[in-house]
CSV table of C-alpha atoms in Angstrom, one decimal:
chain,number,residue,atom,x,y,z
A,1,MET,CA,7.7,19.3,-76.9
A,2,VAL,CA,4.0,19.4,-75.7
A,3,LYS,CA,3.8,15.7,-77.8
A,4,ARG,CA,6.4,14.4,-75.8
A,5,ILE,CA,5.2,15.3,-72.3
A,6,ARG,CA,1.1,14.1,-73.3
A,7,PRO,CA,2.3,10.6,-73.3
A,8,ARG,CA,4.1,10.5,-70.3
A,9,TYR,CA,1.5,12.5,-68.3
A,10,LYS,CA,-0.6,9.6,-69.6
A,11,ALA,CA,1.2,7.1,-68.8
A,12,LYS,CA,1.8,8.4,-64.9
A,13,GLU,CA,-2.3,8.8,-65.3
A,14,VAL,CA,-2.1,5.3,-65.6
A,15,ALA,CA,0.1,4.1,-63.2
A,16,VAL,CA,-1.6,6.2,-60.4
A,17,ALA,CA,-5.0,4.8,-61.4
A,18,PHE,CA,-3.0,1.5,-61.2
A,19,VAL,CA,-2.3,1.5,-57.7
A,20,CYS,CA,-5.5,3.3,-56.5
A,21,LEU,CA,-7.2,0.1,-58.1
A,22,SER,CA,-5.0,-2.5,-57.5
A,23,PRO,CA,-6.5,-3.3,-53.7
A,24,ALA,CA,-10.0,-3.8,-55.5
A,25,LEU,CA,-8.6,-5.9,-58.1
A,26,PHE,CA,-6.3,-8.0,-56.2
A,27,LEU,CA,-10.0,-8.8,-54.2
A,28,ALA,CA,-12.1,-8.7,-57.3
A,29,THR,CA,-9.2,-11.4,-58.7
A,30,VAL,CA,-9.7,-13.7,-55.3
A,31,PHE,CA,-12.8,-13.6,-54.6
A,32,VAL,CA,-15.0,-13.5,-57.8
A,33,VAL,CA,-12.4,-14.3,-60.7
A,34,ILE,CA,-10.9,-17.8,-59.3
A,35,PRO,CA,-13.8,-18.7,-58.1
A,36,LEU,CA,-15.9,-18.4,-61.2
A,37,VAL,CA,-13.1,-20.0,-63.0
A,38,SER,CA,-12.7,-23.0,-60.4
A,39,VAL,CA,-16.6,-23.5,-60.6
A,40,ILE,CA,-16.8,-23.9,-64.2
A,41,TYR,CA,-13.9,-26.2,-64.4
A,42,LEU,CA,-15.0,-28.6,-60.8
A,43,SER,CA,-18.2,-28.8,-63.3
A,44,PHE,CA,-16.4,-30.8,-65.6
A,45,THR,CA,-15.0,-33.2,-63.2
A,46,ASN,CA,-16.2,-35.8,-60.5
A,47,TRP,CA,-14.8,-34.8,-57.6
A,48,ASP,CA,-16.6,-35.8,-54.3
A,49,LEU,CA,-14.7,-33.6,-52.1
A,50,LEU,CA,-13.6,-36.4,-49.9
A,51,ARG,CA,-10.6,-37.2,-52.4
A,52,GLU,CA,-8.0,-34.9,-53.6
A,53,THR,CA,-8.2,-36.3,-57.6
A,54,LYS,CA,-10.4,-34.7,-59.7
A,55,ARG,CA,-11.2,-36.8,-63.2
A,56,PHE,CA,-12.5,-35.0,-65.8
A,57,ILE,CA,-15.6,-36.2,-67.5
A,58,GLY,CA,-16.7,-33.5,-69.7
A,59,PHE,CA,-20.5,-32.6,-69.7
A,60,SER,CA,-21.4,-35.4,-67.5
A,61,ASN,CA,-22.7,-33.3,-64.5
A,62,TYR,CA,-24.8,-31.3,-67.0
A,63,GLN,CA,-26.7,-34.1,-68.3
A,64,TYR,CA,-27.6,-35.6,-65.0
A,65,ILE,CA,-29.0,-32.7,-63.4
A,66,PHE,CA,-30.9,-32.0,-66.8
A,67,ARG,CA,-32.4,-35.6,-65.9
A,68,ASP,CA,-32.7,-35.0,-62.3
A,69,GLU,CA,-36.2,-34.3,-61.2
A,70,LYS,CA,-35.5,-32.4,-58.4
A,71,PHE,CA,-32.8,-29.9,-60.5
A,72,LEU,CA,-36.1,-29.4,-62.8
A,73,LYS,CA,-38.3,-28.7,-60.0
A,74,SER,CA,-35.9,-26.4,-57.9
A,75,MET,CA,-35.3,-24.2,-61.2
A,76,LEU,CA,-39.4,-24.1,-61.6
A,77,ASN,CA,-39.4,-22.9,-57.8
A,78,THR,CA,-36.9,-20.3,-58.4
A,79,LEU,CA,-38.6,-19.0,-61.5
A,80,TYR,CA,-41.9,-19.1,-59.6
A,81,PHE,CA,-40.6,-17.2,-56.2
A,82,ALA,CA,-39.0,-14.8,-58.7
A,83,ALA,CA,-41.9,-13.8,-60.8
A,84,VAL,CA,-44.3,-13.7,-57.6
A,85,LYS,CA,-42.0,-11.9,-55.1
A,86,ILE,CA,-40.9,-9.3,-57.4
A,87,PRO,CA,-44.3,-7.6,-58.6
A,88,LEU,CA,-45.2,-7.9,-55.3
A,89,ASP,CA,-42.3,-6.0,-53.7
A,90,LEU,CA,-42.3,-3.5,-56.6
A,91,VAL,CA,-46.0,-2.3,-56.0
A,92,VAL,CA,-46.4,-2.9,-52.0
A,93,SER,CA,-42.6,-0.7,-51.6
A,94,LEU,CA,-43.7,1.7,-53.8
A,95,PHE,CA,-47.4,2.1,-52.5
A,96,ILE,CA,-45.8,2.3,-48.6
A,97,ALA,CA,-43.4,4.6,-49.9
A,98,ARG,CA,-45.6,7.0,-51.5
A,99,LEU,CA,-47.9,7.2,-48.3
A,100,LEU,CA,-44.3,7.8,-46.0
A,101,ASP,CA,-43.4,10.7,-48.5
A,102,ARG,CA,-46.4,12.7,-47.2
A,103,LYS,CA,-46.6,14.1,-44.5
A,104,ILE,CA,-48.4,11.7,-41.6
A,105,PHE,CA,-48.1,11.3,-38.0
A,106,ALA,CA,-45.5,9.6,-36.9
A,107,ARG,CA,-43.8,9.5,-40.0
A,108,ARG,CA,-40.3,8.8,-39.0
A,109,PHE,CA,-41.3,6.0,-36.6
A,110,LEU,CA,-43.1,4.1,-39.3
A,111,ARG,CA,-39.9,4.7,-41.2
A,112,ALA,CA,-37.9,2.6,-39.0
A,113,SER,CA,-40.3,0.3,-38.0
A,114,TYR,CA,-40.6,-0.9,-42.1
A,115,PHE,CA,-36.9,-0.7,-42.4
A,116,ALA,CA,-36.4,-2.8,-38.8
A,117,PRO,CA,-36.9,-6.5,-40.5
A,118,VAL,CA,-34.4,-5.7,-43.1
A,119,VAL,CA,-31.4,-5.4,-40.1
A,120,LEU,CA,-32.8,-8.2,-38.2
A,121,PRO,CA,-30.4,-11.8,-38.7
A,122,MET,CA,-32.0,-14.1,-41.6
A,123,VAL,CA,-32.4,-17.1,-39.1
A,124,ALA,CA,-33.8,-15.2,-36.3
A,125,ALA,CA,-36.4,-13.9,-38.4
A,126,SER,CA,-37.3,-17.4,-39.7
A,127,LEU,CA,-37.2,-18.8,-36.5
A,128,ILE,CA,-40.2,-16.1,-35.6
A,129,TRP,CA,-41.9,-17.1,-38.7
A,130,ILE,CA,-42.1,-20.4,-38.0
A,131,TRP,CA,-43.9,-19.9,-34.7
A,132,ILE,CA,-46.1,-17.4,-36.5
A,133,TYR,CA,-47.1,-20.1,-38.8
A,134,ASP,CA,-47.7,-22.9,-36.5
A,135,PRO,CA,-50.8,-24.4,-37.6
A,136,SER,CA,-51.8,-25.0,-33.9
A,137,LEU,CA,-50.3,-22.6,-31.8
A,138,GLY,CA,-49.0,-19.4,-34.3
A,139,PRO,CA,-51.0,-16.4,-34.0
A,140,LEU,CA,-51.7,-16.5,-37.8
A,141,ASN,CA,-54.2,-19.2,-37.8
A,142,GLN,CA,-55.7,-18.0,-34.6
A,143,ILE,CA,-56.5,-14.4,-36.1
A,144,LEU,CA,-57.7,-16.3,-39.4
A,145,SER,CA,-60.2,-18.7,-37.0
A,146,LEU,CA,-61.8,-15.3,-35.6
A,147,PHE,CA,-63.0,-14.7,-39.6
A,148,GLY,CA,-64.1,-18.6,-40.1
A,149,VAL,CA,-61.2,-20.1,-41.7
A,150,LYS,CA,-59.9,-23.1,-40.7
A,151,PRO,CA,-56.1,-24.1,-39.4
A,152,ILE,CA,-53.7,-24.0,-42.8
A,153,ARG,CA,-50.6,-26.1,-42.3
A,154,TRP,CA,-48.5,-23.0,-43.9
A,155,LEU,CA,-45.2,-25.0,-44.0
A,156,TYR,CA,-46.6,-28.1,-44.2
A,157,ASP,CA,-48.5,-27.7,-47.5
A,158,PRO,CA,-47.2,-28.6,-50.6
A,159,GLU,CA,-49.4,-25.5,-51.6
A,160,TRP,CA,-48.6,-23.3,-48.8
A,161,ALA,CA,-45.2,-23.9,-48.4
A,162,MET,CA,-43.7,-21.9,-51.1
A,163,PRO,CA,-46.7,-18.6,-50.6
A,164,SER,CA,-45.2,-18.8,-46.9
A,165,VAL,CA,-42.1,-18.2,-47.8
A,166,ILE,CA,-42.6,-15.4,-50.6
A,167,PHE,CA,-44.5,-13.3,-47.8
A,168,PHE,CA,-41.9,-14.1,-45.2
A,169,ALA,CA,-39.4,-12.9,-48.2
A,170,LEU,CA,-41.4,-10.0,-49.0
A,171,TRP,CA,-41.9,-8.7,-45.0
A,172,LYS,CA,-38.3,-9.3,-44.7
A,173,GLY,CA,-36.8,-7.1,-47.4
A,174,LEU,CA,-39.6,-4.9,-48.0
A,175,GLY,CA,-37.9,-2.3,-46.5
A,176,TYR,CA,-35.1,-1.8,-48.3
A,177,ASP,CA,-37.2,-1.2,-51.8
A,178,ILE,CA,-38.5,1.5,-49.2
A,179,VAL,CA,-36.1,3.4,-48.4
A,180,ILE,CA,-34.4,3.1,-52.4
A,181,PHE,CA,-38.2,4.2,-53.5
A,182,LEU,CA,-38.0,7.4,-50.8
A,183,ALA,CA,-35.2,8.6,-52.2
A,184,GLY,CA,-36.5,8.8,-55.5
A,185,LEU,CA,-39.4,10.2,-54.6
A,186,GLN,CA,-37.8,13.3,-52.6
A,187,ALA,CA,-35.3,13.6,-55.5
A,188,ILE,CA,-38.2,14.8,-57.6
A,189,PRO,CA,-38.7,18.0,-57.8
A,190,GLU,CA,-42.2,20.0,-56.5
A,191,THR,CA,-42.4,22.3,-59.3
A,192,TYR,CA,-43.3,19.5,-61.9
A,193,ALA,CA,-46.3,18.8,-60.1
A,194,GLU,CA,-47.6,21.8,-58.7
A,195,ALA,CA,-47.0,22.9,-62.5
A,196,ALA,CA,-49.8,20.0,-63.9
A,197,LYS,CA,-52.2,20.7,-60.6
A,198,ILE,CA,-52.3,24.6,-62.3
A,199,ASP,CA,-52.7,22.6,-65.4
A,200,GLY,CA,-56.0,20.7,-64.2
A,201,ALA,CA,-54.0,16.9,-63.7
A,202,SER,CA,-55.8,14.9,-60.9
A,203,GLU,CA,-53.5,12.7,-58.8
A,204,ARG,CA,-53.8,10.0,-60.6
A,205,ARG,CA,-52.6,11.3,-64.1
A,206,ILE,CA,-49.6,13.3,-62.3
A,207,PHE,CA,-48.7,9.7,-60.7
A,208,PHE,CA,-48.6,7.8,-63.9
A,209,LYS,CA,-47.5,11.0,-66.8
A,210,ILE,CA,-44.9,12.4,-64.3
A,211,THR,CA,-43.8,10.4,-61.0
A,212,LEU,CA,-43.4,7.3,-62.7
A,213,PRO,CA,-41.4,8.0,-65.7
A,214,LEU,CA,-39.0,9.8,-63.2
A,215,LEU,CA,-39.1,7.2,-61.0
A,216,SER,CA,-37.8,4.6,-64.0
A,217,PRO,CA,-33.6,4.5,-63.0
A,218,VAL,CA,-34.9,3.7,-59.4
A,219,ILE,CA,-37.8,1.0,-60.5
A,220,SER,CA,-35.4,-0.7,-62.8
A,221,PHE,CA,-32.6,-0.8,-59.9
A,222,VAL,CA,-35.6,-2.7,-57.5
A,223,ILE,CA,-36.0,-5.1,-60.7
A,224,LEU,CA,-32.2,-5.7,-60.8
A,225,MET,CA,-31.4,-6.2,-56.9
A,226,GLY,CA,-35.2,-8.3,-56.7
A,227,ILE,CA,-33.7,-10.8,-59.8
A,228,ILE,CA,-30.6,-11.4,-58.2
A,229,ASN,CA,-31.6,-11.5,-54.7
A,230,SER,CA,-34.6,-14.1,-55.4
A,231,PHE,CA,-32.6,-16.4,-57.4
A,232,LYS,CA,-30.3,-16.7,-54.5
A,233,ILE,CA,-32.7,-17.0,-52.0
A,234,PHE,CA,-31.1,-19.7,-49.4
A,235,THR,CA,-31.5,-19.2,-45.9
A,236,PRO,CA,-35.6,-19.1,-45.1
A,237,ILE,CA,-35.6,-22.5,-47.4
A,238,SER,CA,-33.2,-24.2,-45.4
A,239,VAL,CA,-34.5,-22.8,-41.7
A,240,MET,CA,-38.5,-22.7,-42.3
A,241,THR,CA,-38.8,-25.6,-44.6
A,242,PRO,CA,-35.8,-28.3,-44.2
A,243,ASN,CA,-35.2,-30.6,-47.0
A,244,GLY,CA,-36.9,-28.5,-49.3
A,245,GLY,CA,-40.2,-28.3,-47.6
A,246,PRO,CA,-42.8,-30.7,-48.4
A,247,LEU,CA,-42.5,-33.0,-51.9
A,248,TYR,CA,-39.7,-30.5,-52.5
A,249,SER,CA,-42.3,-27.7,-52.7
A,250,THR,CA,-39.6,-25.0,-51.7
A,251,GLY,CA,-36.4,-26.5,-53.0
A,252,VAL,CA,-34.7,-23.7,-54.6
A,253,MET,CA,-31.6,-23.6,-57.4
A,254,VAL,CA,-28.7,-22.6,-54.4
A,255,PHE,CA,-30.5,-25.1,-52.1
A,256,TYR,CA,-30.2,-27.8,-54.5
A,257,ILE,CA,-26.7,-26.8,-54.9
A,258,TYR,CA,-26.1,-27.1,-51.1
A,259,GLN,CA,-27.5,-31.0,-51.2
A,260,GLN,CA,-25.2,-31.7,-54.0
A,261,ALA,CA,-22.4,-30.0,-52.8
A,262,PHE,CA,-22.4,-30.7,-49.0
A,263,GLN,CA,-24.9,-33.8,-48.2
A,264,SER,CA,-24.2,-35.8,-51.4
A,265,PHE,CA,-20.6,-34.8,-51.6
A,266,LYS,CA,-21.2,-33.9,-55.5
A,267,ILE,CA,-18.8,-31.3,-56.6
A,268,GLY,CA,-19.7,-31.7,-59.9
A,269,ARG,CA,-23.1,-31.9,-60.0
A,270,ALA,CA,-23.1,-28.7,-57.5
A,271,SER,CA,-20.5,-26.7,-59.6
A,272,ALA,CA,-22.7,-27.5,-62.7
A,273,ALA,CA,-26.0,-26.5,-61.1
A,274,ALA,CA,-24.1,-23.3,-59.9
A,275,VAL,CA,-23.3,-22.3,-63.6
A,276,VAL,CA,-26.4,-22.6,-64.9
A,277,LEU,CA,-28.1,-20.4,-62.0
A,278,PHE,CA,-25.4,-17.9,-63.1
A,279,LEU,CA,-26.4,-17.8,-66.6
A,280,MET,CA,-29.9,-17.8,-65.7
A,281,ILE,CA,-29.3,-14.7,-63.3
A,282,LEU,CA,-26.9,-13.3,-66.0
A,283,SER,CA,-29.4,-13.8,-68.9
A,284,LEU,CA,-32.3,-12.2,-67.3
A,285,THR,CA,-30.5,-9.3,-66.2
A,286,TRP,CA,-29.0,-8.8,-69.5
A,287,VAL,CA,-32.4,-9.1,-70.5
A,288,GLN,CA,-33.5,-6.7,-67.9
A,289,ARG,CA,-31.0,-4.1,-68.9
A,290,LYS,CA,-31.6,-4.0,-72.4
A,291,ALA,CA,-35.7,-3.3,-71.9
A,292,GLY,CA,-34.8,-0.8,-69.5
A,293,SER,CA,-32.5,0.8,-72.1
A,294,LYS,CA,-35.1,0.9,-74.9
A,295,ARG,CA,-37.4,2.7,-72.4
A,296,GLY,CA,-34.9,5.2,-71.6
A,297,ILE,CA,-34.3,4.7,-68.1
A,298,TYR,CA,-30.2,4.8,-68.4
A,299,GLU,CA,-30.2,7.9,-70.7
């Protein structure tokens, strides 16, 4: 009798679970699965967005983008952006979170101040920083001139354009990571540090041997989100450096996809570039996950 009841009970559980998950499954199908399949299909066609017909052309779009100097440069620029921003974001946000975790004057005000840029609209923030970076009227050059530094054409110089965008992106998203690290630091019991101090451990040793290992899940999450956000950067590039900056020095992959799709009307090439971008993000996040699991982050 018990054996007969169990299968029916499990079937009901499955039915209830399916009913509860059906809204999420529907949204995931409509906004994730179907668009993903559509992009993969379009990457093998020559659709120009103006006509309904889509002619299958095989791997021609992939051959084109990998021969296109702009696409190759956009890949390098994207990797450069991620390679510089993610470590800086990790180190600076953790350092500030450590300071804000202590009992200092106006701690709540400082926490709110660091998080304020996160809620500021991206376009508005970009326009503010265009003024800050202005070679003649911007306050940044005026401050540097007090120390004898000659005016720098921040967004108009191929050597300075990408570092300028990286610094802006670092400022814009720093508060989010600070909040994440603060939550991780406050979740660590103080008894660990107190016991280490009794044994004679210094602050530096406590940080590297106790705090940092216990923060490993948080660090892994920040790196993961940093990879995703760095590879989908678009609005600051479009607003602060139109057309990809001087000599396409700030042109990233998402900006290249936008140009191919909505300026050149080459949806097939844009879809092929989007598929390559998706595979790059998938590969990097998989490597990061595997490397994190080997260090015991997810245990």
